[in-house]
Coordinates of C-alpha atoms in Angstrom, one line a residue:
Chain A
X17 CA 16.1 -2.9 -20.6
X18 CA 15.2 -5.5 -22.4
X19 CA 13.3 -8.6 -22.1
X20 CA 13.2 -12.2 -23.7
X21 CA 11.2 -15.0 -21.7
X22 CA 11.9 -18.5 -21.6
X23 CA 8.7 -19.2 -23.4
X24 CA 10.2 -17.1 -26.4
X25 CA 13.3 -18.5 -26.9
X26 CA 12.2 -21.5 -28.8
X27 CA 11.0 -19.9 -31.5
X28 CA 14.0 -17.5 -31.7
X29 CA 17.4 -19.5 -31.1
X30 CA 18.4 -22.0 -34.4
X31 CA 21.0 -24.5 -34.1
X32 CA 22.8 -22.9 -36.0
X33 CA 23.0 -19.4 -33.9
X34 CA 24.1 -21.4 -31.1
X35 CA 26.9 -22.8 -32.6
X36 CA 28.1 -19.3 -34.1
X37 CA 28.0 -18.1 -30.8
X38 CA 29.3 -20.8 -28.8
X39 CA 32.1 -21.0 -31.7
X40 CA 33.0 -17.2 -31.8
X41 CA 33.0 -17.0 -28.3
X42 CA 35.6 -19.9 -27.1
X43 CA 37.8 -18.1 -29.9
X44 CA 37.4 -14.6 -28.4
X45 CA 38.5 -16.9 -24.9
X46 CA 41.6 -18.4 -26.3
X47 CA 42.6 -14.9 -27.4
X48 CA 42.2 -13.4 -24.2
X49 CA 39.5 -10.7 -25.2
X50 CA 37.2 -13.1 -22.8
X51 CA 37.6 -14.3 -19.4
X52 CA 34.9 -16.0 -17.2
X53 CA 34.6 -15.0 -13.6
X54 CA 35.2 -17.2 -10.9
X55 CA 32.1 -19.1 -10.3
X56 CA 29.7 -18.9 -7.1
X57 CA 28.3 -22.1 -6.4
X58 CA 26.1 -22.5 -3.7
X59 CA 24.0 -24.8 -0.8
X60 CA 21.5 -22.8 0.0
X61 CA 20.6 -25.0 3.2
X62 CA 16.6 -24.5 1.9
X63 CA 14.9 -27.1 -0.7
X64 CA 18.5 -29.0 -1.0
X65 CA 18.7 -26.0 -3.8
X66 CA 22.1 -25.7 -5.6
X67 CA 22.3 -21.5 -6.7
X68 CA 24.7 -19.3 -8.0
X69 CA 25.9 -17.3 -10.5
X70 CA 28.8 -17.5 -14.0
X71 CA 29.7 -14.2 -15.3
X72 CA 32.3 -13.3 -17.8
X73 CA 32.6 -10.2 -19.9
X74 CA 33.7 -11.0 -23.7
X75 CA 35.6 -7.9 -24.9
X76 CA 35.4 -8.7 -28.9
X77 CA 31.6 -9.6 -28.3
X78 CA 31.1 -7.0 -26.0
X79 CA 28.8 -9.2 -23.5
X80 CA 29.2 -8.7 -20.3
X81 CA 27.1 -10.2 -17.4
X82 CA 26.0 -13.5 -15.5
X83 CA 23.4 -16.4 -15.5
X84 CA 22.0 -16.9 -12.4
X85 CA 20.0 -19.7 -11.0
X86 CA 20.8 -23.3 -10.6
X87 CA 18.9 -26.7 -9.2
X88 CA 15.5 -27.2 -7.1
X89 CA 15.5 -31.1 -7.2
X90 CA 11.8 -30.9 -5.7
X91 CA 10.6 -28.2 -8.6
X92 CA 8.9 -30.9 -10.4
X93 CA 7.0 -32.6 -7.7
X94 CA 6.0 -29.9 -6.1
X95 CA 5.5 -26.6 -8.5
X96 CA 5.3 -28.5 -12.0
X97 CA 8.3 -26.4 -12.5
X98 CA 11.7 -28.0 -14.5
X99 CA 14.1 -28.2 -12.0
X100 CA 17.0 -26.5 -13.9
X101 CA 16.5 -22.5 -13.6
X102 CA 18.4 -20.1 -14.7
X103 CA 18.0 -16.8 -15.8
X104 CA 20.9 -14.6 -18.3
X105 CA 21.2 -10.8 -17.3
X106 CA 23.2 -9.0 -19.6
X107 CA 25.3 -5.2 -19.0
X108 CA 26.2 -2.4 -21.2
X109 CA 30.3 -2.9 -21.0
X110 CA 29.8 0.8 -21.7
X111 CA 28.1 1.7 -18.5
X112 CA 27.7 -0.9 -16.1
X113 CA 23.3 -0.2 -16.7
X114 CA 21.9 -3.7 -17.1
X115 CA 20.6 -4.1 -20.8
X116 CA 18.4 -7.2 -21.1
X117 CA 17.2 -10.3 -19.5
X118 CA 16.9 -13.6 -21.1
X119 CA 15.5 -17.1 -19.4
X120 CA 18.5 -19.1 -19.3
X121 CA 16.8 -22.6 -19.3
X122 CA 16.1 -23.8 -22.7
X123 CA 19.4 -21.5 -23.4
X124 CA 21.1 -23.9 -21.1
X125 CA 20.2 -27.2 -23.3
X126 CA 21.3 -25.3 -26.7
X127 CA 24.5 -23.7 -25.4
X128 CA 25.6 -27.1 -24.3
X129 CA 24.7 -28.9 -27.1
X130 CA 26.6 -26.5 -29.6
X131 CA 29.6 -26.7 -27.7
X132 CA 29.8 -30.8 -28.2
X133 CA 29.0 -29.7 -31.9
X134 CA 31.9 -27.6 -32.3
X135 CA 34.2 -29.7 -30.9
X136 CA 32.9 -31.8 -33.3
X137 CA 33.6 -30.1 -36.5
X138 CA 37.1 -29.6 -35.5
X139 CA 38.2 -32.3 -34.1
X140 CA 35.9 -35.4 -35.6
X141 CA 37.7 -37.2 -38.7
X142 CA 35.9 -35.6 -41.4
X143 CA 35.1 -39.5 -43.0
X144 CA 33.3 -40.1 -39.4
X145 CA 29.5 -42.5 -39.8
X146 CA 29.3 -43.8 -36.7
X147 CA 27.6 -42.0 -33.6
X148 CA 28.1 -42.9 -30.3
X149 CA 25.8 -41.4 -27.4
X150 CA 26.1 -42.7 -23.6
X151 CA 23.6 -41.3 -22.0
X152 CA 20.3 -40.5 -23.0
X153 CA 18.5 -38.3 -20.9
X154 CA 16.8 -35.3 -21.9
X155 CA 19.9 -33.1 -22.7
X156 CA 21.4 -36.4 -25.1
X157 CA 18.5 -35.0 -27.0
X158 CA 19.8 -32.4 -27.8
X159 CA 23.3 -33.4 -27.9
X160 CA 22.6 -35.5 -30.3
X161 CA 20.3 -33.0 -32.7
X162 CA 23.3 -30.7 -32.9
X163 CA 26.1 -33.1 -33.1
X164 CA 24.1 -35.2 -36.4
X165 CA 24.5 -31.7 -38.6
X166 CA 27.8 -31.8 -38.4
X167 CA 28.9 -35.5 -40.0
X168 CA 27.4 -37.5 -42.8
X169 CA 26.9 -40.0 -39.9
X170 CA 24.9 -43.1 -41.1
X171 CA 24.1 -44.7 -37.9
X172 CA 23.8 -43.6 -34.1
X173 CA 24.3 -46.1 -31.5
X174 CA 23.5 -46.1 -27.7
X175 CA 23.5 -47.2 -24.7
X176 CA 22.2 -45.8 -21.4
X177 CA 22.2 -47.3 -17.4
X178 CA 18.5 -47.5 -18.2
X179 CA 17.8 -49.0 -21.4
X180 CA 14.1 -48.0 -20.9
X181 CA 15.0 -44.2 -21.8
X182 CA 16.8 -45.3 -25.1
X183 CA 13.9 -44.2 -27.0
X184 CA 14.4 -40.8 -26.7
X185 CA 17.4 -40.4 -28.7
X186 CA 16.3 -42.7 -31.4
X187 CA 13.7 -40.7 -32.2
X188 CA 15.9 -37.6 -32.5
X189 CA 17.8 -40.1 -35.1
X190 CA 14.7 -40.8 -37.2
X191 CA 13.9 -37.3 -37.7
X192 CA 16.9 -36.7 -38.4
X193 CA 16.9 -39.7 -41.0
X194 CA 19.5 -41.7 -39.7
X195 CA 19.0 -45.9 -37.9
X196 CA 19.1 -46.5 -34.3
X197 CA 20.4 -49.1 -32.7
X198 CA 21.3 -49.8 -28.7
X199 CA 24.3 -51.6 -28.1
X200 CA 26.4 -52.6 -24.6
X201 CA 29.0 -50.0 -24.0
X202 CA 31.6 -52.6 -25.5
X203 CA 29.8 -51.7 -28.9
X204 CA 31.1 -48.4 -28.7
X205 CA 34.3 -49.4 -30.4
X206 CA 32.3 -49.0 -33.7
X207 CA 31.5 -45.1 -33.2
X208 CA 33.4 -42.8 -34.7
X209 CA 32.1 -39.5 -32.8
X210 CA 31.1 -40.5 -29.0
X211 CA 29.4 -37.8 -26.7
X212 CA 29.2 -38.6 -22.6
X213 CA 26.1 -37.3 -21.0
X214 CA 25.7 -38.6 -18.0
X215 CA 25.7 -37.8 -14.4
X216 CA 27.6 -40.4 -12.6
X217 CA 30.5 -40.1 -9.9
X218 CA 32.3 -43.5 -11.2
X219 CA 33.9 -43.9 -14.8
X220 CA 31.6 -45.6 -17.4
X221 CA 33.9 -45.7 -20.3
X222 CA 36.9 -47.6 -20.6
X223 CA 39.8 -47.5 -22.8
X224 CA 38.2 -51.3 -24.0
X225 CA 35.3 -49.1 -25.3
X226 CA 36.8 -46.5 -27.8
X227 CA 38.4 -47.0 -31.4
X228 CA 41.5 -45.4 -32.3
X229 CA 40.7 -42.4 -34.3
X230 CA 37.2 -41.9 -31.7
X231 CA 36.3 -37.8 -31.0
X232 CA 34.7 -37.9 -27.6
X233 CA 33.1 -35.6 -26.2
X234 CA 32.4 -35.7 -22.6
X235 CA 29.9 -33.3 -21.3
X236 CA 28.4 -34.4 -18.1
X237 CA 31.4 -33.6 -15.8
X238 CA 31.4 -30.2 -14.3
X239 CA 32.2 -31.1 -10.1
X240 CA 34.2 -31.7 -8.5
X241 CA 34.3 -36.2 -8.2
X242 CA 32.4 -36.8 -11.2
X243 CA 33.9 -39.1 -14.1
X244 CA 32.6 -40.1 -17.2
X245 CA 35.8 -41.8 -18.5
X246 CA 38.6 -44.0 -16.8
X247 CA 41.8 -42.1 -16.7
X248 CA 43.6 -44.2 -18.3
X249 CA 42.0 -43.4 -21.4
X250 CA 41.7 -39.7 -21.4
X251 CA 45.4 -39.7 -20.6
X252 CA 46.0 -41.6 -24.3
X253 CA 43.4 -39.5 -25.9
X254 CA 44.7 -35.5 -26.7
X255 CA 42.4 -33.2 -24.8
X256 CA 40.3 -30.0 -26.1
X257 CA 38.3 -28.0 -23.3
X258 CA 36.4 -24.8 -23.1
X259 CA 38.2 -23.9 -20.5
X260 CA 41.9 -24.9 -18.8
X261 CA 41.5 -23.9 -15.6
X262 CA 37.6 -25.3 -14.5
X263 CA 38.8 -28.9 -16.9
X264 CA 41.6 -29.7 -14.3
X265 CA 39.7 -29.1 -11.4
X266 CA 36.0 -29.9 -12.3
X267 CA 36.2 -31.2 -15.7
X268 CA 36.8 -34.8 -16.6
X269 CA 41.0 -34.1 -16.7
X270 CA 40.5 -34.2 -12.9
X271 CA 40.6 -37.1 -12.6
X272 CA 44.2 -37.5 -14.9
X273 CA 45.6 -34.0 -13.6
X274 CA 44.9 -36.2 -9.9
X275 CA 46.7 -39.1 -10.6
X276 CA 49.7 -37.9 -12.2
X277 CA 48.6 -39.0 -15.6
X278 CA 48.7 -36.0 -17.4
X279 CA 49.3 -32.4 -17.0
X280 CA 48.2 -29.1 -17.1
X281 CA 50.0 -28.5 -20.0
X282 CA 48.4 -31.2 -21.7
X283 CA 45.4 -29.8 -22.0
X284 CA 44.5 -27.4 -24.9
X285 CA 41.7 -25.0 -25.8
X286 CA 39.2 -26.0 -27.9
X287 CA 39.2 -22.2 -28.9
X288 CA 42.9 -22.0 -30.2
X289 CA 42.3 -25.3 -32.9
X290 CA 39.1 -22.2 -34.0
X291 CA 41.6 -19.6 -33.8
X292 CA 44.9 -22.1 -36.0
X293 CA 46.7 -21.7 -33.2
X294 CA 46.6 -25.2 -32.0
X295 CA 46.7 -27.5 -35.0
X296 CA 43.7 -29.7 -33.3
X297 CA 43.6 -33.6 -34.5
X298 CA 46.9 -34.3 -36.4
X299 CA 46.4 -38.1 -37.5
X300 CA 43.2 -40.3 -38.2
X301 CA 43.8 -42.8 -35.9
X302 CA 45.0 -40.1 -32.9
X303 CA 41.9 -39.9 -29.9
X304 CA 40.5 -36.9 -29.3
X305 CA 38.5 -35.7 -26.3
X306 CA 36.4 -32.7 -25.4
X307 CA 36.1 -32.0 -21.9
X308 CA 32.9 -29.4 -21.9
X309 CA 32.5 -28.2 -18.7
X310 CA 30.4 -25.1 -19.0
X311 CA 31.2 -21.5 -18.4
X312 CA 29.4 -18.9 -18.6
X313 CA 30.5 -16.8 -21.8
X314 CA 28.6 -19.8 -23.5
X315 CA 25.7 -18.3 -21.8
X316 CA 26.4 -14.4 -22.4
X317 CA 27.4 -15.3 -25.8
X318 CA 24.1 -17.2 -26.6
X319 CA 21.7 -14.6 -24.9
X320 CA 23.5 -11.8 -26.5
X321 CA 22.1 -13.3 -29.9
X322 CA 18.9 -14.2 -28.7
X323 CA 18.4 -10.1 -27.8
X324 CA 19.4 -9.4 -31.6
X325 CA 17.2 -11.7 -33.1
X326 CA 14.2 -10.7 -30.5
X327 CA 14.9 -7.3 -31.5
X328 CA 15.4 -7.8 -35.4
X329 CA 11.6 -9.7 -35.1
X330 CA 9.7 -7.8 -32.5
X331 CA 9.2 -10.5 -30.1
X332 CA 11.4 -8.5 -27.1
X333 CA 10.2 -6.7 -24.5
X334 CA 11.6 -3.9 -23.5
X335 CA 10.8 -2.0 -20.3
X336 CA 11.7 1.5 -18.7
X337 CA 14.2 1.1 -16.0
Chain B
X18 CA 8.4 -11.2 -12.6
X19 CA 8.4 -7.5 -10.7
X20 CA 10.2 -4.9 -12.0
X21 CA 10.9 -1.7 -9.8
X22 CA 13.0 0.7 -11.9
X23 CA 15.8 3.0 -10.4
X24 CA 13.7 6.1 -10.7
X25 CA 10.4 5.0 -8.1
X26 CA 13.3 4.0 -6.0
X27 CA 13.0 7.7 -4.2
X28 CA 9.2 7.6 -4.1
X29 CA 9.1 4.0 -2.4
X30 CA 11.6 3.7 0.2
X31 CA 11.4 5.8 3.4
X32 CA 14.6 5.7 5.6
X33 CA 12.8 3.8 8.3
X34 CA 11.8 0.8 6.2
X35 CA 15.7 0.8 5.2
X36 CA 16.2 1.3 8.4
X37 CA 14.0 -1.8 9.5
X38 CA 14.9 -4.2 6.5
X39 CA 19.2 -3.7 7.7
X40 CA 18.4 -4.0 11.0
X41 CA 16.3 -7.4 10.7
X42 CA 19.1 -9.2 8.3
X43 CA 21.7 -8.0 10.4
X44 CA 19.7 -10.2 13.0
X45 CA 19.4 -12.9 10.6
X46 CA 23.3 -13.2 9.7
X47 CA 23.8 -13.6 13.3
X48 CA 21.2 -16.1 14.1
X49 CA 22.7 -17.5 11.1
X50 CA 19.6 -17.7 9.6
X51 CA 21.2 -15.7 7.1
X52 CA 24.7 -15.2 4.7
X53 CA 26.5 -13.9 2.5
X54 CA 28.3 -15.7 -0.9
X55 CA 31.7 -14.9 -1.4
X56 CA 32.3 -11.7 -3.3
X57 CA 33.0 -11.6 -7.1
X58 CA 34.5 -8.2 -8.1
X59 CA 36.7 -8.0 -11.3
X60 CA 38.6 -4.7 -12.9
X61 CA 37.2 -6.4 -16.6
X62 CA 40.1 -4.6 -18.7
X63 CA 37.9 -1.9 -20.2
X64 CA 36.8 1.7 -19.2
X65 CA 38.9 1.0 -16.3
X66 CA 35.5 -0.8 -14.7
X67 CA 35.2 -2.5 -11.5
X68 CA 32.2 -4.4 -12.1
X69 CA 30.9 -7.7 -9.6
X70 CA 28.5 -9.6 -7.6
X71 CA 27.2 -9.5 -3.9
X72 CA 24.9 -12.6 -3.4
X73 CA 22.6 -14.2 -0.3
X74 CA 20.7 -16.0 1.5
X75 CA 18.2 -14.9 4.2
X76 CA 16.2 -17.6 5.0
X77 CA 14.4 -15.4 7.6
X78 CA 13.7 -12.9 5.1
X79 CA 13.2 -15.3 2.7
X80 CA 15.6 -13.1 0.3
X81 CA 17.6 -14.9 -2.3
X82 CA 19.6 -12.9 -5.4
X83 CA 22.3 -10.6 -5.8
X84 CA 23.2 -7.0 -6.8
X85 CA 26.0 -6.8 -9.7
X86 CA 27.0 -3.9 -11.0
X87 CA 29.8 -2.2 -10.2
X88 CA 32.0 1.0 -10.6
X89 CA 32.5 2.9 -14.5
X90 CA 34.9 5.9 -13.8
X91 CA 33.6 7.4 -16.9
X92 CA 30.1 7.3 -17.2
X93 CA 29.5 10.6 -16.1
X94 CA 31.8 12.4 -17.9
X95 CA 31.0 10.0 -21.1
X96 CA 27.6 9.5 -20.4
X97 CA 25.7 11.7 -18.2
X98 CA 25.4 8.5 -16.2
X99 CA 25.9 8.5 -12.3
X100 CA 30.0 6.3 -12.0
X101 CA 27.9 3.8 -9.8
X102 CA 25.6 1.8 -11.5
X103 CA 23.9 -1.6 -9.4
X104 CA 21.0 -3.6 -10.4
X105 CA 19.1 -5.5 -7.7
X106 CA 18.1 -9.5 -8.2
X107 CA 15.1 -11.2 -6.2
X108 CA 15.1 -15.1 -7.1
X109 CA 12.2 -17.3 -4.9
X110 CA 13.7 -19.2 -3.0
X111 CA 10.8 -21.9 -3.1
X112 CA 11.6 -22.1 -6.7
X113 CA 14.7 -20.4 -8.2
X114 CA 13.0 -18.3 -10.6
X115 CA 13.7 -14.8 -11.1
X116 CA 10.9 -12.7 -8.7
X117 CA 11.9 -9.5 -9.3
X118 CA 14.3 -6.6 -10.4
X119 CA 15.0 -3.4 -8.3
X120 CA 17.3 -0.5 -9.2
X121 CA 20.1 -0.4 -6.7
X122 CA 21.7 2.5 -7.1
X123 CA 19.5 5.3 -4.4
X124 CA 18.9 1.6 -2.5
X125 CA 22.9 1.2 -2.1
X126 CA 23.0 4.8 -1.1
X127 CA 20.2 4.0 1.5
X128 CA 21.2 0.8 3.1
X129 CA 24.5 2.2 3.3
X130 CA 23.4 5.4 5.5
X131 CA 21.0 2.3 7.7
X132 CA 24.0 0.4 8.8
X133 CA 25.7 3.0 10.1
X134 CA 22.2 4.6 11.4
X135 CA 21.2 0.9 12.9
X136 CA 25.2 1.2 14.5
X137 CA 24.4 3.9 16.3
X138 CA 20.4 3.2 17.8
X139 CA 22.2 0.1 19.3
X140 CA 25.5 1.4 20.0
X141 CA 26.2 5.4 21.3
X142 CA 25.5 6.8 24.4
X143 CA 21.6 7.7 24.7
X144 CA 22.6 11.0 25.7
X145 CA 24.9 12.0 22.5
X146 CA 24.6 15.8 21.3
X147 CA 27.3 16.2 18.6
X148 CA 27.3 14.2 15.7
X149 CA 30.9 14.6 14.2
X150 CA 31.5 14.0 10.3
X151 CA 34.8 13.3 8.4
X152 CA 34.0 13.3 4.4
X153 CA 31.4 15.3 2.7
X154 CA 30.8 13.8 -0.6
X155 CA 26.8 12.6 -1.7
X156 CA 27.0 9.7 0.5
X157 CA 28.2 11.2 3.3
X158 CA 24.4 13.0 3.2
X159 CA 22.5 10.4 3.0
X160 CA 25.0 8.9 6.5
X161 CA 23.8 12.3 8.3
X162 CA 20.2 12.1 7.2
X163 CA 20.0 8.9 8.8
X164 CA 21.9 9.3 11.8
X165 CA 20.4 12.5 13.2
X166 CA 16.9 10.8 13.5
X167 CA 18.7 7.6 16.2
X168 CA 19.4 10.7 19.0
X169 CA 18.6 14.6 19.7
X170 CA 21.5 15.4 18.9
X171 CA 22.2 19.1 18.8
X172 CA 25.3 20.1 16.8
X173 CA 27.1 18.5 13.9
X174 CA 30.5 19.0 13.7
X175 CA 32.0 18.2 10.0
X176 CA 35.9 17.8 8.9
X177 CA 36.7 17.2 4.7
X178 CA 39.8 17.4 2.4
X179 CA 38.5 19.1 0.4
X180 CA 37.1 22.1 2.8
X181 CA 34.5 23.6 -0.1
X182 CA 32.4 20.4 0.2
X183 CA 31.3 20.7 3.7
X184 CA 28.0 22.8 2.4
X185 CA 26.8 19.3 1.1
X186 CA 26.8 18.1 4.7
X187 CA 25.4 21.5 6.3
X188 CA 22.6 21.7 4.2
X189 CA 21.4 18.4 5.2
X190 CA 22.0 19.5 9.1
X191 CA 20.0 22.0 8.5
X192 CA 17.4 21.2 7.2
X193 CA 17.3 18.9 10.4
X194 CA 16.6 21.9 12.7
X195 CA 20.5 21.4 13.9
X196 CA 23.0 23.7 13.8
X197 CA 26.9 23.1 12.1
X198 CA 30.0 24.0 12.2
X199 CA 33.0 22.9 10.4
X200 CA 35.9 22.2 12.6
X201 CA 39.6 20.9 12.3
X202 CA 39.6 16.7 12.6
X203 CA 40.9 17.5 16.3
X204 CA 38.2 19.6 16.8
X205 CA 36.0 15.8 16.7
X206 CA 37.4 15.2 20.2
X207 CA 33.5 17.4 21.0
X208 CA 31.8 14.5 19.1
X209 CA 29.7 12.0 20.9
X210 CA 29.2 10.3 17.1
X211 CA 31.8 9.7 14.2
X212 CA 30.6 8.9 11.2
X213 CA 33.6 8.6 9.1
X214 CA 32.8 8.0 4.9
X215 CA 36.2 8.7 3.3
X216 CA 38.1 7.1 0.5
X217 CA 41.8 6.8 1.4
X218 CA 44.6 4.5 1.9
X219 CA 46.0 6.0 4.7
X220 CA 44.3 6.9 8.3
X221 CA 42.6 10.8 8.9
X222 CA 41.1 9.8 12.0
X223 CA 43.9 9.4 14.7
X224 CA 42.9 8.4 18.6
X225 CA 44.1 12.2 20.1
X226 CA 40.7 12.9 17.8
X227 CA 38.4 10.7 19.6
X228 CA 37.1 11.7 23.1
X229 CA 36.4 8.6 25.5
X230 CA 32.9 7.4 25.1
X231 CA 32.7 8.3 22.0
X232 CA 30.7 5.9 19.0
X233 CA 32.7 5.7 15.6
X234 CA 31.3 4.6 12.2
X235 CA 33.6 3.6 10.1
X236 CA 31.6 3.5 6.5
X237 CA 34.1 4.1 3.8
X238 CA 36.8 0.8 3.8
X239 CA 35.4 -1.9 2.0
X240 CA 38.7 -2.7 -0.1
X241 CA 42.2 -4.3 0.9
X242 CA 44.3 -1.3 2.0
X243 CA 41.8 1.5 2.3
X244 CA 42.1 3.4 5.8
X245 CA 40.2 5.3 8.2
X246 CA 41.1 4.9 11.2
X247 CA 44.5 4.7 12.8
X248 CA 45.1 1.3 13.7
X249 CA 46.2 2.0 17.4
X250 CA 42.6 3.7 17.7
X251 CA 40.4 1.0 16.4
X252 CA 42.5 -1.5 19.0
X253 CA 41.2 0.7 21.9
X254 CA 37.6 0.3 20.6
X255 CA 34.8 -2.5 21.1
X256 CA 34.7 -3.6 17.4
X257 CA 31.4 -4.7 16.0
X258 CA 30.8 -5.3 12.3
X259 CA 28.0 -6.5 9.8
X260 CA 30.4 -9.4 8.6
X261 CA 33.6 -10.4 10.6
X262 CA 35.0 -12.2 7.7
X263 CA 34.4 -9.0 5.6
X264 CA 35.9 -6.8 8.6
X265 CA 39.0 -8.4 9.1
X266 CA 39.7 -9.1 5.5
X267 CA 38.9 -5.9 3.7
X268 CA 37.3 -3.9 6.4
X269 CA 38.6 -0.9 8.8
X270 CA 40.1 -3.9 11.3
X271 CA 42.1 -5.3 8.7
X272 CA 45.1 -2.7 9.3
X273 CA 44.7 -4.0 13.3
X274 CA 44.6 -8.2 12.7
X275 CA 47.3 -7.1 10.7
X276 CA 49.4 -5.2 13.0
X277 CA 48.7 -7.9 15.8
X278 CA 46.8 -5.3 17.6
X279 CA 43.6 -7.0 18.1
X280 CA 42.6 -10.6 17.3
X281 CA 39.3 -12.3 14.8
X282 CA 37.7 -13.3 18.3
X283 CA 37.8 -9.3 19.6
X284 CA 35.6 -8.3 16.4
X285 CA 31.6 -8.6 16.9
X286 CA 28.4 -8.7 15.3
X287 CA 26.1 -6.1 15.4
X288 CA 23.4 -8.4 14.6
X289 CA 24.2 -10.2 18.0
X290 CA 23.5 -6.8 19.8
X291 CA 20.2 -5.9 17.9
X292 CA 19.2 -10.0 19.6
X293 CA 20.6 -9.0 22.9
X294 CA 23.0 -12.0 22.7
X295 CA 25.6 -9.1 23.0
X296 CA 25.5 -6.5 25.8
X297 CA 27.1 -3.8 23.3
X298 CA 28.2 -0.8 25.3
X299 CA 29.1 -1.3 28.8
X300 CA 29.7 1.8 29.8
X301 CA 29.4 5.5 29.1
X302 CA 33.3 5.8 28.6
X303 CA 33.9 3.0 26.2
X304 CA 34.7 3.8 22.8
X305 CA 32.7 2.1 20.7
X306 CA 33.1 1.6 16.5
X307 CA 31.0 -0.4 13.5
X308 CA 33.1 -1.5 10.9
X309 CA 30.2 -1.0 7.9
X310 CA 31.9 -3.4 5.2
X311 CA 28.7 -3.2 2.7
X312 CA 27.0 -7.0 2.5
X313 CA 24.6 -8.2 -0.4
X314 CA 22.2 -9.1 2.6
X315 CA 21.6 -5.8 2.8
X316 CA 21.3 -5.0 -0.8
X317 CA 18.1 -8.0 -0.8
X318 CA 16.6 -6.9 2.1
X319 CA 16.1 -3.4 1.0
X320 CA 15.1 -4.9 -2.1
X321 CA 12.4 -7.0 -0.8
X322 CA 10.8 -4.2 1.3
X323 CA 11.4 -2.3 -1.9
X324 CA 9.1 -4.9 -4.2
X325 CA 6.4 -5.1 -1.0
X326 CA 6.0 -1.2 -1.0
X327 CA 6.0 -1.0 -5.2
X328 CA 3.3 -4.6 -5.0
X329 CA 1.6 -2.2 -2.2
X330 CA 1.3 0.6 -4.4
X331 CA 0.9 -0.6 -7.7
X332 CA 4.0 1.1 -8.6
X333 CA 5.6 -2.1 -9.3
X334 CA 5.8 -3.4 -13.4
X335 CA 5.2 -6.6 -14.0
X336 CA 6.0 -8.6 -16.8
X337 CA 5.5 -11.5 -18.3
X338 CA 8.5 -14.3 -17.7

């Protein structure tokens, strides 16, 4: 039984490792060699907590298990812990025996950033120069850092409901040697790639904010009712996602589906583009959209990489179990 | 982070501990202070394995978490491991952080045995003398051992589809100082308590095999289609269960419900009897039946007891996580 505690993850997993793991598992999902189990998510009636399990099995990557944990809104104030808490458990697909336990907090941030980064690699224009950020919270810094590695961006523009948070992402841009500029939402027309990473129940990004040829990665919608972009805009784009079933029910595509603007068959798997079974972007003025809903298999894939790295570097704790 | 490996469980958990934990959690479920999450159970398409998660939260016992694992039918032949493999993970309900990991194999056997034992304590006649076993496999030995502690039984009678397995339970009876007799199914009319612990898709026990006043614990049905007793017999009994929703869908009561012989409101919680909000048995000739479907909260309750015992005895492995 291998244990990799939360505090070791930062020193082990590079963004490139997370990227490779997520790209591979999206490909495996689209080939039918990996699938996610139904998600359990429960309001437990204590501490206003949401708790649950996201599991799956990737036969290609031989990753079986789950991420367990959730959201404890009072953690920081009461206990000094971050509010999102999760742990990944890997099982041996050959025997059903538990194989590894991996801290899931930083892992979740990195795998979510990797997902939009994989979408940028496969869907944005090669000549993209302006990176647009809608959202500037903690997770936005991870998304931006990973995104900047995919194209030769010359500028980052950013908007946030609370503008005082924009220095979070300005700092990341500057660390990557890219200038930053705060813009109103209308200013997003300048962006070639837009990542939205907000948590809202009404659309922020309208069709008038987005230019032809842009790639949009919507990373904030993972619950019924949440919405980042207006449904009419989504309906103008070619939609890709990590998992179609989640995209149309709890992801960004739920609204355009509910309003009858698109059908399930209009939502494509990003994995199909990776595998070459979907052409992806077919013109320079097409708007592509990645609806990143977040799946358990991403967590398992990245956790498996972490275990391999920890064993390689002799950092894993091995316990008799 | 506390770890209690499988090999330590036998030396830690007594039958009395398992009994107390299961009795308490059934009571908590019936009071509404504990609930099970939806069960995930997946045929993963590899090694013919069934894998899944049973989770829940007991606010009274402050137990939150899940049992993960399943059934790997080739384990014994290929790897020398038992085919059922599971692990229990406990989380801190105050923070959502992982708290403990406990081997789940022996634990599952003991909590299942505790459930029928709790039902015998609360539902069988006080003067029960003859214990009847239908089924004589590995799990039957656990059920019988726990059952014999609940009444002053003077004889154990047993039937099994493969009679050559009867010595398994004869040995347990003799160890408890009780004589054993192999009987045909018709001979079960002599029993005051019957435990059925078989895995079949057609009924074994008919109304003609059971006398008035008997308590029957059906412990083998946990899947749609499985059946141990004929529906007409179940309809003659006062039915109790661990969880009504499971009893009527995947438990022994599913067939009588499907045939319209009983309604959901005819299925009572054993926890209500423990709490004194249901009278339980009301006459000496009433046939009572416990439909033990198995819930995640039993696993969490027993795992919590194991963690407490391991800490007390200094046996727990503590790892930095």
